[in-house]
XYZ file of C-alpha atoms in Angstrom:
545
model
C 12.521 8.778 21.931
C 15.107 6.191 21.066
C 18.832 6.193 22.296
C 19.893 8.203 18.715
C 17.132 10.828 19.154
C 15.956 10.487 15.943
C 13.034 8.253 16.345
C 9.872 7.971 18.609
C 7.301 5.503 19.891
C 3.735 5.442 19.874
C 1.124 5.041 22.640
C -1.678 3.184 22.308
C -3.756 5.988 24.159
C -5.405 8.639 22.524
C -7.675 10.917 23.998
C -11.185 10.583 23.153
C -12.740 13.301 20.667
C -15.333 15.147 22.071
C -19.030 15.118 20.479
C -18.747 16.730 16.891
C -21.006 16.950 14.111
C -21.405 15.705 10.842
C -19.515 17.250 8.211
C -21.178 18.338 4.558
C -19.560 17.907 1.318
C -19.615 20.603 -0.621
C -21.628 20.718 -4.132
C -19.426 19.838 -7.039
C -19.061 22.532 -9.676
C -19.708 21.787 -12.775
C -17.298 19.196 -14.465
C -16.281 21.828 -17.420
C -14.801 24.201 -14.798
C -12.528 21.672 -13.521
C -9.010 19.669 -14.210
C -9.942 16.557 -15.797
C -7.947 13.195 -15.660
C -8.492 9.782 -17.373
C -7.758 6.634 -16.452
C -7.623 3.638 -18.781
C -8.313 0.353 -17.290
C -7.065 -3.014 -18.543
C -7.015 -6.952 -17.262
C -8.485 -9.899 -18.121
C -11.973 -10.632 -18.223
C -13.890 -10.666 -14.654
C -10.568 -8.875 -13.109
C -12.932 -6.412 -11.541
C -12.643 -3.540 -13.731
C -16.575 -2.401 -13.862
C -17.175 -3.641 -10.052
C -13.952 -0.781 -9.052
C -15.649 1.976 -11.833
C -18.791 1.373 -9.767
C -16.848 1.569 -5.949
C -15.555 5.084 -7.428
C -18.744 6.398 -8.161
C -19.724 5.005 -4.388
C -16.772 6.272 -3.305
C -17.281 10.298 -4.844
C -21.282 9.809 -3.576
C -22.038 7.614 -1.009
C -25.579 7.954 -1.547
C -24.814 6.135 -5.219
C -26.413 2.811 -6.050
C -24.528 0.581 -7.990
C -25.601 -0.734 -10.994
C -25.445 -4.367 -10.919
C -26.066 -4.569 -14.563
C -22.617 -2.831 -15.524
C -21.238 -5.896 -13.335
C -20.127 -9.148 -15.329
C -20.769 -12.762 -13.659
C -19.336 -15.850 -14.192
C -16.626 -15.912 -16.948
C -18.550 -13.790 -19.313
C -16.920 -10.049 -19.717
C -19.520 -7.936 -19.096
C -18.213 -4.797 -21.225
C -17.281 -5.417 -25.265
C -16.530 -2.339 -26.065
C -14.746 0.886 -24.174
C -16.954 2.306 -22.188
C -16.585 5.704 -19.742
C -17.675 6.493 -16.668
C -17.042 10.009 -14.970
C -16.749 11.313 -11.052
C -16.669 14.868 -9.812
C -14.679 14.692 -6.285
C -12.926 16.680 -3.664
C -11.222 13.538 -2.751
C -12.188 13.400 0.670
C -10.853 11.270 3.293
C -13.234 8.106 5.064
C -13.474 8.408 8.888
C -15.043 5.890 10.548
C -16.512 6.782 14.576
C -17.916 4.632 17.023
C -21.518 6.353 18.117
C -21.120 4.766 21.452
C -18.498 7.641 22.321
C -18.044 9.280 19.384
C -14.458 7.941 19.055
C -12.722 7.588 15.779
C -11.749 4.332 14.771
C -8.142 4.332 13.808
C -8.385 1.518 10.759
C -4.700 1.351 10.691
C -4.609 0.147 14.752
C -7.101 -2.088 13.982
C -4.787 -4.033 11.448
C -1.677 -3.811 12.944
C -2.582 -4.021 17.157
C -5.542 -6.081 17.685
C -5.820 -9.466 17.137
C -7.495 -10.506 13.755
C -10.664 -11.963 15.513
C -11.250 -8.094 17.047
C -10.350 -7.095 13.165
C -12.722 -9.416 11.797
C -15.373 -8.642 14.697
C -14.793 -4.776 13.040
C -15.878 -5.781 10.037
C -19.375 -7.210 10.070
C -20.559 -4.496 12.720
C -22.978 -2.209 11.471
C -24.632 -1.486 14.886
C -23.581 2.248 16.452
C -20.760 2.682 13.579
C -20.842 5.566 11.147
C -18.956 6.433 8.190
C -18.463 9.901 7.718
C -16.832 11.164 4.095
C -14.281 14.301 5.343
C -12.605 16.862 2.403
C -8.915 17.786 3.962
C -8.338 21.507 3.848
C -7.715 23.563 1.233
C -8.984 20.476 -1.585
C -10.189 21.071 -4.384
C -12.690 19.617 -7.106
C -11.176 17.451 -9.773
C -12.974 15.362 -12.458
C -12.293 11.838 -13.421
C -13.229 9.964 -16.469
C -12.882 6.485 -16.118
C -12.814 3.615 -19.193
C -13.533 0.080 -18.948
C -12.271 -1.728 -21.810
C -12.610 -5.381 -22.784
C -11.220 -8.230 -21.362
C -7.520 -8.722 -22.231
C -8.061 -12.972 -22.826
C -11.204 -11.572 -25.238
C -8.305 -11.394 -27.899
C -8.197 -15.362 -29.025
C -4.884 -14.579 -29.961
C -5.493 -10.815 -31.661
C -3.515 -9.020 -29.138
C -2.463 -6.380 -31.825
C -6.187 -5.663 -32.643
C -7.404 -5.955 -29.592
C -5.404 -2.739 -28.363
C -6.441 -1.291 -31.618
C -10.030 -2.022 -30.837
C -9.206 -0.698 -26.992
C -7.509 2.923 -28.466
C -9.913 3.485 -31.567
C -12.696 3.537 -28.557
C -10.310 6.436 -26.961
C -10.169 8.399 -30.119
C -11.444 11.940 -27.820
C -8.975 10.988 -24.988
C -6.112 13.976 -25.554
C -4.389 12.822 -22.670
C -3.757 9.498 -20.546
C -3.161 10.548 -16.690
C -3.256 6.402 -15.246
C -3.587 3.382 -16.520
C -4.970 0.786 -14.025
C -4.069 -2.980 -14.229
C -6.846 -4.795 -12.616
C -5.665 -8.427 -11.465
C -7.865 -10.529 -9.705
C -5.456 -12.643 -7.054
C -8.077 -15.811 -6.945
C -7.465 -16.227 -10.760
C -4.233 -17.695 -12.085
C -2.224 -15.781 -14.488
C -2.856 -17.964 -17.967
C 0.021 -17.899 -20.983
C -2.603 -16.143 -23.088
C -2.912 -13.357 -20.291
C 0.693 -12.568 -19.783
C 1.141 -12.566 -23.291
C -1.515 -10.364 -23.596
C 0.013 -8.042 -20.783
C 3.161 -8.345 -22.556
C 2.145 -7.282 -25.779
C 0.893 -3.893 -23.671
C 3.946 -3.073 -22.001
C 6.247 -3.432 -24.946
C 3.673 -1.714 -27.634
C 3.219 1.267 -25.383
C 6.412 2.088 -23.747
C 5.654 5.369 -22.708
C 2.407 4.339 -20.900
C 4.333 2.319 -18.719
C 4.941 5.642 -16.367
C 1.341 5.770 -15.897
C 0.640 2.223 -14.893
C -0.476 0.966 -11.442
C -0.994 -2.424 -10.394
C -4.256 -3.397 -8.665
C -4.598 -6.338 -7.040
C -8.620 -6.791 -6.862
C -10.830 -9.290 -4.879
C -8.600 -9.307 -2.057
C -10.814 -9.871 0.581
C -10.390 -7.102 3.556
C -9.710 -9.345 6.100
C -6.853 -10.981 4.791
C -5.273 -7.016 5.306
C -4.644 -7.877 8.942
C -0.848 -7.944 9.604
C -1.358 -11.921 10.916
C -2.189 -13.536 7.264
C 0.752 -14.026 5.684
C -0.434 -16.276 3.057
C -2.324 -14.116 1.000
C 0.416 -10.830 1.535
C 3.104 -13.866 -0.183
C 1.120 -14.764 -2.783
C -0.002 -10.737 -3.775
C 4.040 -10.460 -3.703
C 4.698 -12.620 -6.242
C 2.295 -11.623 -8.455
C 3.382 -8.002 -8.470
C 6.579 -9.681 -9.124
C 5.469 -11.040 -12.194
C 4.184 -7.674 -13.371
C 7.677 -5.519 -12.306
C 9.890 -8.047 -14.492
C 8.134 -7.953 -17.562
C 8.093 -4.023 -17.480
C 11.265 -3.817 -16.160
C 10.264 -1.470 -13.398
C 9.299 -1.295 -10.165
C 5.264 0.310 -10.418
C 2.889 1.257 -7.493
C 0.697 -1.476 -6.322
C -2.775 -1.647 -4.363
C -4.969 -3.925 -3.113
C -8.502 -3.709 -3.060
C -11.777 -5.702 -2.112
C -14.505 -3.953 -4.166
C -17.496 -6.235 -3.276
C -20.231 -3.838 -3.174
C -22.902 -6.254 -1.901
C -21.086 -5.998 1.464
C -21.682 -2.325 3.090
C -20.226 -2.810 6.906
C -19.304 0.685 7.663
C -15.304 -0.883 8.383
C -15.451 -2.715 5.093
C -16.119 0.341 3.298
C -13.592 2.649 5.186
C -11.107 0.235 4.007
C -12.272 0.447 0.395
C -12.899 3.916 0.002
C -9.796 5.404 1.332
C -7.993 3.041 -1.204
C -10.170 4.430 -3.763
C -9.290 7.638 -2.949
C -5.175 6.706 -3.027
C -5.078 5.342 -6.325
C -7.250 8.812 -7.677
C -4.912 11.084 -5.891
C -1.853 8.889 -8.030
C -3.817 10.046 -11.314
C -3.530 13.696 -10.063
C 0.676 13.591 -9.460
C 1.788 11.593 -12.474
C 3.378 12.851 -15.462
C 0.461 12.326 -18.606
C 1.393 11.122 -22.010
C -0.764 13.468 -24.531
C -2.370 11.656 -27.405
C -0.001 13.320 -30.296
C 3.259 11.752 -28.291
C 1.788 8.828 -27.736
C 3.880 6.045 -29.904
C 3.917 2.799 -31.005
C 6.672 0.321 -30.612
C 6.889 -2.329 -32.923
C 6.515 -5.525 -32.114
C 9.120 -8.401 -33.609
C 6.391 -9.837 -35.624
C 5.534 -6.268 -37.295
C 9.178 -5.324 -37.924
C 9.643 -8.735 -39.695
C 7.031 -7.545 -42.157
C 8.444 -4.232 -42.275
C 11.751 -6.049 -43.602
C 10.267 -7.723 -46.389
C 9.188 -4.215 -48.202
C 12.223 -2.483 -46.964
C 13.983 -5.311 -49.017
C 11.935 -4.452 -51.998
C 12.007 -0.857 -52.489
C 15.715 -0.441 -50.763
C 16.561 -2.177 -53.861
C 14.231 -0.008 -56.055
C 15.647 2.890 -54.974
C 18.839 1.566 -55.625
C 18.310 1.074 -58.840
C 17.111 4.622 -59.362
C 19.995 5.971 -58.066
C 22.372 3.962 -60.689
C 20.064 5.710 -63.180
C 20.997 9.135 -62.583
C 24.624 8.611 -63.595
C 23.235 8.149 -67.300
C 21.661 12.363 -66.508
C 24.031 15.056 -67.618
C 25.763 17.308 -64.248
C 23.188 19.942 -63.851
C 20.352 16.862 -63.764
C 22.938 14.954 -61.033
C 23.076 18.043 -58.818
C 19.018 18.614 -58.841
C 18.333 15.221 -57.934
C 21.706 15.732 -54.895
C 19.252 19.043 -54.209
C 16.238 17.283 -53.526
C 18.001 14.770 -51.444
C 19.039 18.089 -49.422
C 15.897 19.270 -48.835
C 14.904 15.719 -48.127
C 17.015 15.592 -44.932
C 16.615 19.032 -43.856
C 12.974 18.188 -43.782
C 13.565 14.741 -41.797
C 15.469 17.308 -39.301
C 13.093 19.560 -38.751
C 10.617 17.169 -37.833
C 13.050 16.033 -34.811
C 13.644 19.109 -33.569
C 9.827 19.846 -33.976
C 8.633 16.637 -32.185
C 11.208 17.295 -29.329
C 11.435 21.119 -29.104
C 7.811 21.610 -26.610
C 6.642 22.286 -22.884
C 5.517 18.326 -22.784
C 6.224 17.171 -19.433
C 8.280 13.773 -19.586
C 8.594 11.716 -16.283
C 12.133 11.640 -14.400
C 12.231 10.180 -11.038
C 9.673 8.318 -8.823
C 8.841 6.822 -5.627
C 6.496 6.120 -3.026
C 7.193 5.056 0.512
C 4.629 3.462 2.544
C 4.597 3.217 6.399
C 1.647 1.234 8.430
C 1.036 2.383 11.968
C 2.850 -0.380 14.076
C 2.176 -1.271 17.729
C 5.159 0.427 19.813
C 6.433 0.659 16.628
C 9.595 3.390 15.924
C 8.634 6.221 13.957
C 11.563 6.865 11.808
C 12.917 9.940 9.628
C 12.352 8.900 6.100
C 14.790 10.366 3.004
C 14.535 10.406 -0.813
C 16.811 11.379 -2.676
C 17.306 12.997 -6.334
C 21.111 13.518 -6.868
C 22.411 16.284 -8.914
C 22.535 15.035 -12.748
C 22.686 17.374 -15.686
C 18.895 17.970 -16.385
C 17.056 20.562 -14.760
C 13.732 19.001 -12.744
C 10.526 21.551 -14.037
C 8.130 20.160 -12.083
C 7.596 18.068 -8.718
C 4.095 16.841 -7.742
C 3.259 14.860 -4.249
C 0.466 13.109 -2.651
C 1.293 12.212 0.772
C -1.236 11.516 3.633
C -0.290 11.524 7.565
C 3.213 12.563 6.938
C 4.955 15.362 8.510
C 7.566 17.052 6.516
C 10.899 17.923 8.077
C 12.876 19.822 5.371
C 12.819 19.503 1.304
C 15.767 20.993 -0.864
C 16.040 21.617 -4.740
C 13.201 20.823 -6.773
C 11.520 22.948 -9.554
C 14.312 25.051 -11.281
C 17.275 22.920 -9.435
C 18.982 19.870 -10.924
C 18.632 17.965 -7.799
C 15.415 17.253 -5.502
C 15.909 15.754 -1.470
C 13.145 15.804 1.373
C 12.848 14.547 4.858
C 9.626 13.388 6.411
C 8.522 10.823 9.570
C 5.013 9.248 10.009
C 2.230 11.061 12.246
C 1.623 9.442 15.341
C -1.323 6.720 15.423
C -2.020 6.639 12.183
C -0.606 4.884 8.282
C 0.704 7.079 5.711
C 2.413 7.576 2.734
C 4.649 9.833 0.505
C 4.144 9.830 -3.283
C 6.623 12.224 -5.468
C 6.836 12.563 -9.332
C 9.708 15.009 -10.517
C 9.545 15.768 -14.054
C 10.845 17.608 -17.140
C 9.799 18.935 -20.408
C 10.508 17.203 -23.113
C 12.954 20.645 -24.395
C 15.281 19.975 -21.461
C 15.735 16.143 -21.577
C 16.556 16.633 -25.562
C 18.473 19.928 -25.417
C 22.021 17.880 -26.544
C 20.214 16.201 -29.630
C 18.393 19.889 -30.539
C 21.349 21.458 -29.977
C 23.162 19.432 -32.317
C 20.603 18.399 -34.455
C 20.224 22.902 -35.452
C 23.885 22.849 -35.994
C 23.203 19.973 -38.538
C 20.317 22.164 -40.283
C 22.695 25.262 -40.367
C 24.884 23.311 -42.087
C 22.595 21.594 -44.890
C 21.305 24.845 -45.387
C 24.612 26.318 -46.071
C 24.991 23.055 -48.480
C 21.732 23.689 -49.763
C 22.709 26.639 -50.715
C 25.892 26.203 -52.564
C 24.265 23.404 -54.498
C 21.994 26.085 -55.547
C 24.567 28.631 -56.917
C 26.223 25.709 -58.262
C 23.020 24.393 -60.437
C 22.275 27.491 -61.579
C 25.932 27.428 -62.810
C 25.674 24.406 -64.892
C 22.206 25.030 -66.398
C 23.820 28.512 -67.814
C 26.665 26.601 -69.195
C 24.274 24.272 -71.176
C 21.850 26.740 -71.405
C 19.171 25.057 -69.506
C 16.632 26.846 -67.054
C 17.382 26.408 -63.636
C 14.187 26.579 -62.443
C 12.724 23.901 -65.033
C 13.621 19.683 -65.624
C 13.263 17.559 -67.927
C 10.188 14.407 -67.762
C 12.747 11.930 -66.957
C 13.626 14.054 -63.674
C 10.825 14.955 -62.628
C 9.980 11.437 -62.844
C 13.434 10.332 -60.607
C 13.099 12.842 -58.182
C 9.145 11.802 -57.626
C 10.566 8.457 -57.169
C 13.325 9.103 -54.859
C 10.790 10.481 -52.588
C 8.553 8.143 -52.582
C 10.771 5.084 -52.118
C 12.709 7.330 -49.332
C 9.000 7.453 -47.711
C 8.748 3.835 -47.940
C 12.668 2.797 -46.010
C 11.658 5.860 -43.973
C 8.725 4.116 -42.488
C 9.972 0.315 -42.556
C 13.140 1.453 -40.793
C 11.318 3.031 -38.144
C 10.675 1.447 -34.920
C 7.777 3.145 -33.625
C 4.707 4.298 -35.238
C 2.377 7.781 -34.199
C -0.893 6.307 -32.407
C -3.242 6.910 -34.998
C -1.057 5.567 -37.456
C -0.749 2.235 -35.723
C -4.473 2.153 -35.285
C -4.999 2.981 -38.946
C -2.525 -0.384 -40.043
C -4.382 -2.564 -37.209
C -7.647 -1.687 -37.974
C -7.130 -2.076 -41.793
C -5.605 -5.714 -40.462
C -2.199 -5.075 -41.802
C -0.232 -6.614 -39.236
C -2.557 -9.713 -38.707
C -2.168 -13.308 -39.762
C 0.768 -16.076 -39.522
C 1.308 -15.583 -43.007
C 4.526 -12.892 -43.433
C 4.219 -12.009 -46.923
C 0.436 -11.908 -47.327
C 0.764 -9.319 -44.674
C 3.933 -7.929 -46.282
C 1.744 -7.310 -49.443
C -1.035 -5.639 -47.758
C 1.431 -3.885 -45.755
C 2.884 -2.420 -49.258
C -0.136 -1.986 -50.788
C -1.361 0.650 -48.304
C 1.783 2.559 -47.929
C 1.731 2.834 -51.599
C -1.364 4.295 -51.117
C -0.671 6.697 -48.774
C 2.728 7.969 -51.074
C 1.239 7.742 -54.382
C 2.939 4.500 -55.575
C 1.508 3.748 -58.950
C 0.618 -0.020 -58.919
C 3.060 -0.053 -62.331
C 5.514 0.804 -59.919
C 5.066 -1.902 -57.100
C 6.082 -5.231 -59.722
């Protein structure tokens, strides 16, 4: 115990387990009984995103084979289109036992006490080691559906319909639990790839609470604490990634070379396998119909050239009414009522439901240290004016000292120190629904509906007013407007959508697919931009000169 009493050391003794025997996984059920989580992964061609689908499927059965033709080589991608792979697991944890005494191998001492020849020693023997696959108690089956997609540098400058190709191949995905960014360390990051990225993270905003860096290729004997080169250079890369999101994101490191089966090598790899699944099972997912799409700079500068055009049409048909008598006037001020109460009602619908919305994160990760201190570890949710509906964690070797607030609170703390001898980690995702992060603009936004319906319905009473006073029926108009009105709302549609900044999923992928947004030239796009919109609201082409 150190001089505070707070903190103690470790040993470097452990008492040897005595013989024990083999333990069985248990049969997975079948997938349609169970909780199902996708993960979407993206990088750059020959990052290592088929290799780490086919360490998964290793890692859920060890007796698996992988399938070297699902596996690129050279600088050819290996997958053109999305393609999914799915594991049924218990997520168990890799031990790995020396036969000689039937000892466990602690991985973590191995890394951080010996020296890295004895490391390196560890991981070429095959002779008298064993690798046994262990489910922790009281675990449960979970199914994983995992999609490759195509390399990011495939795009040759397409980045727009590249994602759409990537999401039109996702088109039964209802939910997105993870999305993996596979970056292979030996391989410098090119322009054309962090553009690429970029063009990701600012597109899908709300993704970027699912994402997780891995590093892949990183061989697993540069882990050992001694190589400080390669740890340095993984730094900076992650770097790179955290300041064009803007956030800090978990990050792994992984050597998926699945030619190379040394029982040590694969303890390694597994049990990282099985960290970044357990992620997918505590984060917060973004469902399909909530998914949006932020526009980027070069599609609003199309959107401003039609916004231009039928701002001013509208415009125009506005200085027409004044030539309509009163009782006209107030039926087309009616319809623009009913417009806005509409426009309202679609807020409050879109932000009025049980969808979970991410609020707070972090992870804290401790490595077993030779006489290192074992200290009490904090985080810390302060009160704020939101109530937290949910709090997930994945932890592994930590022992928890006290927790306060959480679910139903509007504050979340916990206390926890590292188990003795071995690494661990603490993983928390608080979250709310997507009722009680809105609940000021809902609030406000009904008090704004109570109100236009009030107006509503004085402009009523007063229409039906004038049309008896020039003996008109209220319930009937005249060509002319009918004609205005039908205009009105179809120009409204038109600003409506070209003043937005985001666009529903499918909707984006309908405009990419259909190569709206592509090309250097503004207007060509800005016509075929119009041209479907028009479409889609009814725009007579004698109305689009």
């Amino acid at each position: 115990m150190n001089p505070n009493g707070s903190s103690t050391t470790e040993s470097t003794t452990t008492q040897r387990p005595a013989a024990r025997q083999r333990p069985r996984l248990r049969t997975p059920p079948s997938p349609d009984r169970l909780r199902v989580y996708n993960i979407l992964l993206l990088g750059p061609t020959q990052a290592g995103k088929s290799t780490f689908i086919e360490s998964v499927k290793q890692y859920a059965d060890p007796s698996y084979v992988p399938n070297q033709a699902r596996i690129g080589n050279g600088n050819e991608s290996h997958t053109q289109e999305v393609h999914m792979e799915s594991v049924t697991t218990s997520l168990p944890i890799y031990k790995l036992y020396d036969l000689e005494d039937n000892s466990e191998i602690e991985m973590s001492r191995y890394l951080a006490e010996n020296s890295e020849r004895s490391f390196k020693k560890l991981l070429v023997r095959d002779d008298d080691l064993e690798l046994w696959p262990e489910e922790t108690p009281g675990s449960t089956f979970v199914h994983f559906r995992l999609f490759d997609t195509p390399g990011l540098d495939d795009t040759k400058g397409n980045d727009i319909q590249n994602i759409a190709r990537t999401f039109t191949g996702l088109s039964d995905v209802n939910e997105f639990h993870m999305v993996l960014i596979m970056d292979s360390h030996e391989v410098p990051l090119t322009m054309s790839q962090k553009a690429a990225f970029k063009s990701y993270f600012d597109l899908f905003e709300e993704l970027k609470s699912l994402i997780t860096i891995v590093h892949t290729k990183v061989q697993n004997i540069h882990r050992h604490h001694a190589n400080t080169k390669v740890e340095s250079k993984l730094l900076g890369r992650s770097q790179f990634f955290n300041e064009i999101m803007g956030q800090t994101v978990p990050t792994k490191r992984i050597d998926c070379d699945v030619d190379e089966n040394g029982p040590a090598h694969m303890c390694l790899t597994r049990n990282t396998i099985r960290e970044i699944l357990e992620i997918a099972t505590i984060k917060t997912p973004v469902t399909r119909n909530r998914a949006h799409v932020y526009k980027a700079v070069s599609m609003t500068s199309i959107d401003k050239i039609v916004h231009a055009k039928y701002k001013a049409k509208l415009d125009s048909v506005v200085k027409s009414c004044e030539a309509l008598g009163k009782a006209d006037q107030l039926a087309i001020k009616i319809e623009n009522t009913r417009n806005r109460i509409r426009k309202i009602q679609e807020q409050i619908d879109d932000h009025d439901t049980d969808d979970m919305l991410p609020l707070f994160e972090q992870r804290f990760d401790e490595e077993w240290t030779l006489f290192g201190w074992r200290k009490d570890q904090t985080m810390n949710f302060p009160h704020q004016e939101h109530t937290i509906n949910q709090v997930r964690v994945a932890k592994q070797s930590m022992d928890l000292l006290h927790e306060a607030g959480g679910e139903g609170h509007k504050f979340w703390e916990v206390r926890f120190k590292r188990e003795c001898f071995h690494s661990g980690y603490y993983h928390v995702v608080l979250s709310m629904t997507s009722r009680t992060k809105h609940r000021k603009e809902i609030d406000g936004w009904r008090s704004d509906l109570r109100d236009l319906s009030k107006t509503l319905e004085d402009e009523g009473k007063e229409h039906v007013k004038l049309c008896a006073i020039v003996q008109q029926n209220a319930s009937g108009s005249s060509e002319k407007l009918k004609q205005l009105k039908d205009k009105i709302s179809k120009y409204g549609k038109m600003l409506d959508f070209t003043s937005s900044l985001r666009l529903a999923l499918d909707e984006f992928l309908d405009l990419a697919n259909a190569d709206i947004y592509r090309g250097a030239d503004i207007v060509r796009s800005a016509d075929a931009l119009e041209n479907h919109l028009a479409n889609k609201f009814g725009i007579e082409w004698s109305e689009r000169s």
